[in-house]
Backbone as a ProteinNet text record, in pm:
[ID]
protein_1_A
[PRIMARY]
MRQGEISLAGLLALFSMYLMWKSTELPIGYIRGQGPGGGFWPFWLSVGMLLSCVAIAWNWWRGKSPASVSDEPLMDDFGWRSVILVGGGIVGFVALIAIVSMYGAVGLFLVYYLRFLGRHSWMLTLTMAVTLPFALFFFFEGAMQISMPQGLPFTQPFFDLMYDIIY
[TERTIARY]
-2402.7	-2230.5	-2178.4	-2246.3	-2189	-2213.8	-2325.5	-2333.4	-2276.3	-2289.6	-2181.7	-2054	-1966.4	-1851.8	-1814	-1907.4	-1867.1	-1919.6	-2030	-2062	-1994.6	-1864.4	-1793.8	-1694.4	-1651.3	-1535.1	-1556.8	-1637.3	-1675.6	-1669.4	-1751.2	-1766.1	-1609.8	-1550.9	-1408.1	-1313.9	-1364.1	-1289.7	-1295.1	-1420.8	-1467.6	-1403.7	-1400.1	-1346.2	-1175.9	-1138.1	-972.2	-976.1	-1064	-1045.5	-1049.2	-1156.7	-1189	-1026.1	-997.9	-878.6	-762.4	-744.3	-669.9	-654.6	-781.4	-818.9	-774.4	-809.1	-824.7	-664.1	-582	-425.3	-370.6	-373	-330.4	-318.6	-429.6	-436.4	-272.6	-206.7	-53.4	38.1	145.1	264.4	269.4	221.4	249.7	368	441.2	579.7	705.4	826.2	950.3	1002.4	1013.6	1073.6	1210.1	1306.5	1431.6	1469.6	1555.1	1589.4	1486.6	1356.7	1269.6	1197.1	1194.2	1157.1	1019.2	921	782.9	709.9	611.1	508.5	432.6	360.2	225.8	111.6	107.7	-7.3	82.1	203.8	266.7	193.8	193.6	140.2	-14	-117.6	-231.6	-272.4	-187.6	-226.6	-171.5	-59	20.2	-60.1	-85.8	-189.7	-316.2	-370.7	-498.8	-494.3	-371.4	-346.5	-336.2	-252.2	-258	-415	-492.9	-634.2	-740.2	-708.2	-762.3	-724.5	-597.8	-541.9	-581.7	-608.2	-672.1	-800.1	-890.9	-1062.6	-1033.3	-972.7	-948.9	-937.6	-815.6	-786.8	-938.4	-1003.9	-1115.6	-1194.6	-1206.6	-1349.2	-1276.2	-1158.3	-1151.3	-1159	-1114.5	-1149.1	-1257.1	-1381.9	-1537.6	-1567.6	-1555.9	-1601.7	-1555.6	-1410.7	-1356	-1445.7	-1479.2	-1564.1	-1449.9	-1361.2	-1262.1	-1254.2	-1308.5	-1302.6	-1446.6	-1405.9	-1566	-1668.4	-1675.1	-1768.5	-1844.9	-1782.3	-1787.5	-1906.2	-1900	-1995.7	-2077	-2106.5	-2213.1	-2333.4	-2405.2	-2554	-2615.3	-2521	-2527.7	-2596.6	-2689.3	-2680.2	-2549.3	-2507.4	-2405	-2368.6	-2466.1	-2442.3	-2557.1	-2525.2	-2628.8	-2667.1	-2749	-2768.1	-2658.2	-2554.2	-2433.5	-2327.5	-2338.3	-2267.2	-2338.7	-2459.5	-2499.3	-2513.8	-2516.9	-2483.7	-2331.4	-2247.9	-2107.7	-2122.6	-2143.6	-2155.3	-2191.2	-2335.6	-2381	-2331.8	-2261.1	-2159.7	-2070.1	-2009.9	-1878.3	-1855.8	-1983.8	-2021	-2045.5	-2137.9	-2186	-2066.9	-1967.4	-1874.5	-1762.1	-1735	-1660.8	-1774.4	-1886.4	-1957.2	-1926	-1932.1	-1945.9	-1777	-1662.6	-1551.9	-1548.1	-1575.7	-1568.2	-1631.7	-1804.8	-1852.9	-1776.3	-1709.2	-1628.6	-1484.4	-1453.9	-1328	-1339.4	-1475.2	-1487.3	-1504.6	-1532.5	-1546.1	-1409.3	-1380.2	-1254.2	-1126.6	-1098.5	-978.3	-959.2	-858.2	-854.9	-803.7	-693.7	-635	-739.1	-831.6	-912.8	-995.3	-1086.7	-1181.1	-1092.1	-980	-913.5	-887.9	-879.2	-875.1	-1002.4	-1058.2	-1249	-1276	-1245.1	-1287.3	-1205.2	-1111.6	-1031.3	-1094.5	-1131.6	-1202.5	-1334	-1417.3	-1523.9	-1502.2	-1395.3	-1366.7	-1301.3	-1180.3	-1146.4	-1213.2	-1269.4	-1342.5	-1476.7	-1576.5	-1716.9	-1719.7	-1649.3	-1686.1	-1612.6	-1464.1	-1368.5	-1369.5	-1417.3	-1402.6	-1287.5	-1190.3	-1053.8	-1016.4	-932.5	-875.8	-897.6	-954.4	-923.7	-759.8	-680.2	-547.6	-487.5	-536.6	-471.5	-559.5	-691.7	-773.4	-724.2	-705.2	-642.5	-506	-417.6	-299.9	-294.9	-357.8	-393.4	-463.2	-565.1	-612.8	-558.9	-427.6	-345.6	-243	-156.6	-52.2	-52.1	-170.6	-175.4	-192.7	-275.9	-307.7	-174.5	-81.7	43.9	111.2	146.4	229.3	184.2	54	-3.4	30.6	4.6	44.3	169	293.4	412.5	483.3	392	426.1	355.9	242.6	218.5	216.9	219	257.9	432.8	455.4	617.8	723.5	722.9	783.7	714	592.7	529.3	482.6	508.1	462.6	318.6	229.1	87.9	-12.1	-94.7	-164.3	-300.1	-357.3	-499.3	-605.7	-713.8	-787.9	-790.3	-789.7	-789	-926	-1036.3	-1162	-1190.8	-1290	-1316.4	-1235.9	-1267.3	-1134.8	-1092	-1166.9	-1125.4	-1044.5	-984.1	-904.6	-732.2	-740.9	-621.2	-515.5	-541.6	-445.8	-364.4	-436.7	-346.9	-263.4	-295.2	-226.6	-123.7	-135.2	-28.3	95.5	73	115.5	249.4	166.7	214.3	328	273.2	345.3	482.6	467.9	583.1	685.9	620.8	731.5	803.4	731.1	808.4	876.5	857.7	941.6	1004.7
-1176.3	-1157.2	-1007	-953.2	-821.5	-711.4	-714.8	-639.9	-651.6	-790.3	-808.5	-792.2	-781.8	-766.3	-616.5	-506.3	-382.3	-362.2	-403.5	-351.3	-402.6	-523.8	-563.7	-457.1	-451.8	-378	-228.6	-154.6	-45.8	-22.6	-151.1	-134	-167.9	-235.7	-265.6	-128.3	-29.1	63.1	173.9	154.8	252.5	207.9	82.1	40	61.4	66.2	95	238.1	321.7	481.6	498.3	441.7	449.7	415.2	294.7	226.2	310.4	383.6	484.3	582.4	632.2	764.6	767.3	643.5	589.1	562.8	528.8	488.7	601.3	729.9	850	911.5	866.4	899.8	861.8	774.2	734.9	763.9	765.7	839.8	725.4	761.7	642	665.9	736	763.2	637	670.5	611.2	736.2	668.5	766.9	741.1	807.6	823.8	736.4	623.4	594.2	473.5	472.2	409	282.1	364.6	226.9	289.3	199	250.8	305.7	391	472.2	365.5	353.2	265.7	262.7	375.4	348.9	348.5	268.4	269.4	145.9	37.1	-78.5	-91.5	-33.1	-43.5	54.7	159.8	290.9	243.9	142.4	137.1	7.1	-92.9	-197.2	-145.1	-56.3	-36.7	37.1	124.9	179.1	95.9	-26.3	-143.7	-209.7	-214.3	-292.8	-168.3	-49.5	37.5	50.5	39.9	3.8	-139.9	-218.2	-365.5	-345	-233.9	-234.3	-151.7	-15.3	38.8	-31.7	-163.2	-212.5	-323.2	-375.3	-465.5	-338.9	-256.9	-151.5	-134.8	-111	-59.7	-187.1	-312.2	-423.8	-495.2	-446.3	-458.5	-347.9	-238.1	-129.4	-176.9	-230.9	-276.6	-404.7	-477.1	-603.7	-719.7	-707	-817.4	-910.8	-890.6	-1045.6	-1122.9	-1245	-1331.3	-1295.9	-1225	-1162.3	-1058.6	-981.8	-860.4	-863.1	-985.1	-1016.8	-1099.8	-1152.7	-1284.6	-1218.1	-1306.1	-1275.7	-1380.7	-1421.1	-1547.9	-1471.5	-1527.1	-1501.7	-1482.4	-1402.9	-1400.3	-1515.3	-1598.5	-1706.6	-1828.4	-1945.9	-2070	-2079.9	-2188.1	-2252.6	-2296	-2359.9	-2389.9	-2311.2	-2155	-2062.2	-1987	-1979.9	-1908.1	-1996.3	-2127.3	-2210.8	-2231.8	-2201.5	-2216.8	-2048.9	-1955	-1831.6	-1830	-1910.5	-1910.8	-2000.1	-2109.3	-2193.1	-2126.3	-2062.9	-1999.6	-1879.6	-1819.9	-1683.6	-1706	-1829.5	-1866.3	-1909.4	-2008.1	-2020.9	-1920	-1809.6	-1668.6	-1628.5	-1588.2	-1560.1	-1624.6	-1736.3	-1835.9	-1820.8	-1815.6	-1808	-1662.1	-1538.1	-1410	-1428.5	-1487	-1506.7	-1598.6	-1684.8	-1773.9	-1719.4	-1613.5	-1551.3	-1476	-1463.7	-1381.7	-1511.8	-1630.8	-1696.4	-1795.8	-1851.9	-1973.3	-1919	-1787.2	-1716.2	-1736.2	-1599.8	-1625.4	-1757.2	-1808.7	-1914	-2016.7	-2065.3	-2185.8	-2162	-2021.8	-1978	-2051.2	-2010.6	-2023.5	-2206.2	-2288.7	-2418.5	-2467.3	-2406.8	-2467.3	-2428.1	-2342.5	-2318.1	-2391.2	-2412	-2503.1	-2636.3	-2667.6	-2799.7	-2811.2	-2694.2	-2683.8	-2681.9	-2573.5	-2601.6	-2674.6	-2758.8	-2845.3	-3003.9	-3019.7	-3148.3	-3146.2	-3060	-3072.5	-2980.8	-2865.9	-2837.4	-2871.9	-2891.2	-2958.8	-3116.4	-3165	-3303.9	-3380.7	-3312.9	-3370.7	-3437.1	-3539.6	-3642	-3587.7	-3669.8	-3608.9	-3594.2	-3681.4	-3661.3	-3488.7	-3464.4	-3332.9	-3247.7	-3273.2	-3142.9	-3138.7	-3257	-3218.4	-3180.6	-3207	-3145.7	-3008.1	-2959	-2802.4	-2751.4	-2786.3	-2716.6	-2716.3	-2774.3	-2766.2	-2692.5	-2720.8	-2666.7	-2509.5	-2466.8	-2313.5	-2252.8	-2279.5	-2197.4	-2196.3	-2266.4	-2272.1	-2156.9	-2217.4	-2123.5	-1939	-1931.9	-1818.2	-1722.7	-1821.8	-1793.1	-1749.4	-1842.4	-1794.1	-1665.6	-1636.2	-1533.6	-1404.4	-1413.2	-1291.2	-1246.5	-1318.2	-1315.1	-1316.9	-1373.9	-1405.6	-1303.9	-1355.5	-1268.8	-1106.9	-1126.7	-950	-894.2	-955.6	-921.8	-807.9	-874.3	-850.8	-933.2	-934.6	-1017.5	-995.1	-1124.2	-1145.8	-1178.4	-1141.8	-1183.6	-1333.9	-1312.3	-1445.3	-1528.2	-1462.5	-1553.5	-1534.5	-1632.6	-1657.5	-1714.4	-1676.2	-1739	-1883.9	-1982.2	-2116.3	-2144	-2030.3	-2069	-2013.3	-1955.3	-1906.2	-1987.8	-2126.4	-2221.5	-2243.1	-2240.8	-2268.8	-2143.8	-1996.7	-1918	-1917.6	-1941.5	-1938.3	-2055.7	-2171.6	-2248.4	-2185.5	-2155.8	-2104.6	-1985.3	-1903.4	-1781	-1810.5	-1948.7	-1950.7	-2046.8	-2097.2	-2150.2	-2009.2	-1916	-1819.8	-1695.2	-1725.3	-1599.4	-1704.9
-3122.8	-3139.1	-3149.2	-3252.2	-3252.6	-3188.8	-3113.4	-3018	-2903.7	-2860.7	-2744.8	-2757.8	-2862.4	-2864.2	-2845.8	-2930.8	-2893.7	-2768.3	-2719.2	-2570.6	-2472.9	-2467.2	-2396.6	-2404.1	-2513	-2537.6	-2480	-2503.7	-2423.9	-2294.6	-2236.9	-2055.9	-2029.5	-2074.7	-2037.4	-2055.3	-2154.4	-2136.2	-2074.4	-2022.3	-1920.4	-1792.4	-1803.1	-1644	-1638.5	-1756.5	-1780.5	-1757.2	-1790.2	-1808.8	-1628.4	-1578.3	-1404.5	-1342.1	-1395.1	-1299.5	-1341.9	-1433.2	-1445.8	-1382.5	-1362.1	-1267.3	-1142.2	-1083.9	-955.7	-907.7	-1001.4	-955.8	-974.7	-1035.6	-1011	-860.8	-787.4	-630.9	-562.6	-670	-590.6	-683.7	-683.6	-823	-881.5	-1042	-1145	-1243.9	-1196.7	-1223.1	-1147.5	-1193.8	-1126.3	-991.7	-931.8	-807.9	-782.9	-792.1	-783.5	-646.2	-646.3	-535.5	-437.1	-530.1	-453.6	-570.6	-659.5	-789	-865.9	-886.6	-923.4	-819.8	-834.4	-717.9	-721.1	-603.4	-600.7	-709.4	-784.3	-871.4	-1003	-1029.8	-1138.5	-1239.2	-1169.1	-1231.2	-1280.4	-1146	-1177.6	-1318.5	-1310.3	-1422.3	-1543.6	-1552.9	-1705.5	-1731.4	-1656	-1709.4	-1729.8	-1698.3	-1697.8	-1843.7	-1895.2	-2023.9	-2130	-2093.1	-2223	-2227.1	-2109.8	-2151	-2226.7	-2190.8	-2275.7	-2437	-2462.7	-2615.9	-2629.3	-2538.4	-2617.2	-2665.8	-2574.2	-2611.5	-2736.2	-2762.1	-2898.6	-2993	-2994.8	-3107.9	-3113.9	-3033.2	-3068.6	-3134.1	-3077.5	-3151.7	-3290.2	-3313.8	-3444.6	-3529.9	-3482.5	-3577.6	-3584.6	-3489.2	-3500.1	-3598.4	-3605.6	-3713.6	-3825.3	-3865.9	-3981.2	-4012.7	-3918.1	-3953.2	-3942.4	-3874.2	-3917.3	-3806.8	-3709.9	-3620.2	-3666.8	-3636.5	-3638.5	-3584	-3447.3	-3374	-3479	-3507.5	-3565.7	-3698.3	-3741.2	-3877.6	-3814.1	-3711.4	-3659.8	-3634.8	-3658.8	-3625.1	-3523.9	-3484.4	-3388.8	-3269.2	-3186.9	-3011.5	-2932.6	-2861	-2799.2	-2691.3	-2663.8	-2558.3	-2605	-2593.6	-2603.4	-2449.7	-2449.9	-2283.2	-2229.6	-2333.8	-2239.5	-2188	-2283.2	-2236.7	-2124.9	-2084	-2000.1	-1879.6	-1901.6	-1743.5	-1694	-1803.8	-1773.7	-1673.3	-1710.3	-1643.5	-1526.7	-1492.7	-1369.5	-1268.1	-1357.3	-1245.4	-1219.6	-1312.9	-1282.7	-1163.5	-1237.6	-1138.8	-993.8	-992.3	-851.5	-754.9	-819.2	-737	-702	-795.4	-730	-634.6	-632.6	-531.1	-379.5	-418.6	-274	-237.3	-340	-288.6	-193.7	-248.4	-191.1	-63.4	-69.3	88.4	155.3	76.9	252.5	287.1	211.2	242.8	402.6	468.6	572.2	651.9	634.3	724.5	743.1	635.7	596.4	579.4	578.7	521	393.4	328.9	196.6	113.9	226.4	214.2	177.1	281.3	290.5	149.7	152.3	6.8	-79.7	-114.9	-276	-266.7	-137.4	-142	-177.7	-123.8	-166.2	-320.9	-333.3	-483.5	-554.2	-572.1	-634.3	-657.2	-519.5	-502.1	-621.8	-560	-681.7	-841.4	-826.3	-973.5	-1059.1	-993.2	-1073.1	-1033.4	-960	-946.9	-1002.6	-957	-982	-1112.2	-1155.4	-1275.6	-1402.9	-1353.8	-1465.2	-1456	-1376.5	-1372.4	-1400.9	-1314.4	-1284.7	-1176.5	-1158.3	-1079.5	-928.8	-833.8	-701.6	-670.7	-712.4	-705.8	-735.2	-846	-914.3	-825.2	-799.7	-723.7	-592.3	-514.5	-389.6	-371.9	-468.1	-472.8	-506.9	-604.2	-609.2	-522.3	-438.6	-336.5	-218.1	-194.2	-84.2	-81.5	-232.8	-227.7	-286	-353.7	-387.6	-284.6	-176	-99.6	22.3	13.8	122.4	31.2	-87.7	-165.3	-165.8	-212.5	-156.6	-19.4	71.6	192	219.4	191.9	195.5	79.8	-26.6	-121.2	-43.5	-17.2	54.3	171.5	294.1	428.8	447.8	402.5	425.2	333.7	197.4	125.4	92.6	70.6	33.2	135	273.3	434.2	410.7	299.5	296.5	382.1	464.8	544.6	471.6	457.8	370.3	513.5	451	538.3	619.6	739.6	826.7	855.2	817.3	864.1	1010	1050.1	1188.3	1281	1383	1505.3	1472	1444.7	1437.9	1352.9	1273.6	1162.6	1223.6	1334	1390.2	1425.8	1479.1	1527.6	1370.4	1253.7	1123.8	1117.5	1144.7	1125	1237	1323.1	1432.1	1420	1321.2	1303.6	1170.9	1112	980.6	1001.5	1088.6	1123.2	1223.8	1266.7	1358.9	1223.5	1135.7	1036.6	957.5	922.4	822.3	925.3	1063.4	1174.5	1277.9
[MASK]
+++++++++++++++++++++++++++++++++++++++++++++++++++++++++++++++++++++++++++++++++++++++++++++++++++++++++++++++++++++++++++++++++++++++++++++++++++++++++++++++++++++++

């Protein structure tokens, strides 16, 4: 547990620094008359993440967190099984984006996660799996004007109908 805590804090700190460096390719300050630059949010959120990693490392060094004084293994069998099931679901989600679109992949992932991993009712599962992709569509495609991947051609009738609604 002790090694896992500091290792993860270090890995996330490195990732934070990479994101800070990468986001400086765009303006990270406030642009007069336009608002925050394109790199503003990624940069400053990464600064927050880096500061959090420093706080975790500080508490680890002082032995103030339960994990920093634990000799227990990082994860038991249940923990590894959970990582494999959730990680596999995320890999499946990413693979499905190119086939059934971003919104279809979100819906299918929610069915997998809520019904099969979370064992929630079909009513809740289907409500979330249908409602959230529609809400995301109207947010990204309608309000933000950001197109998400549309998958293979068989998904085009859905997008045609949805674009007719927002335009």
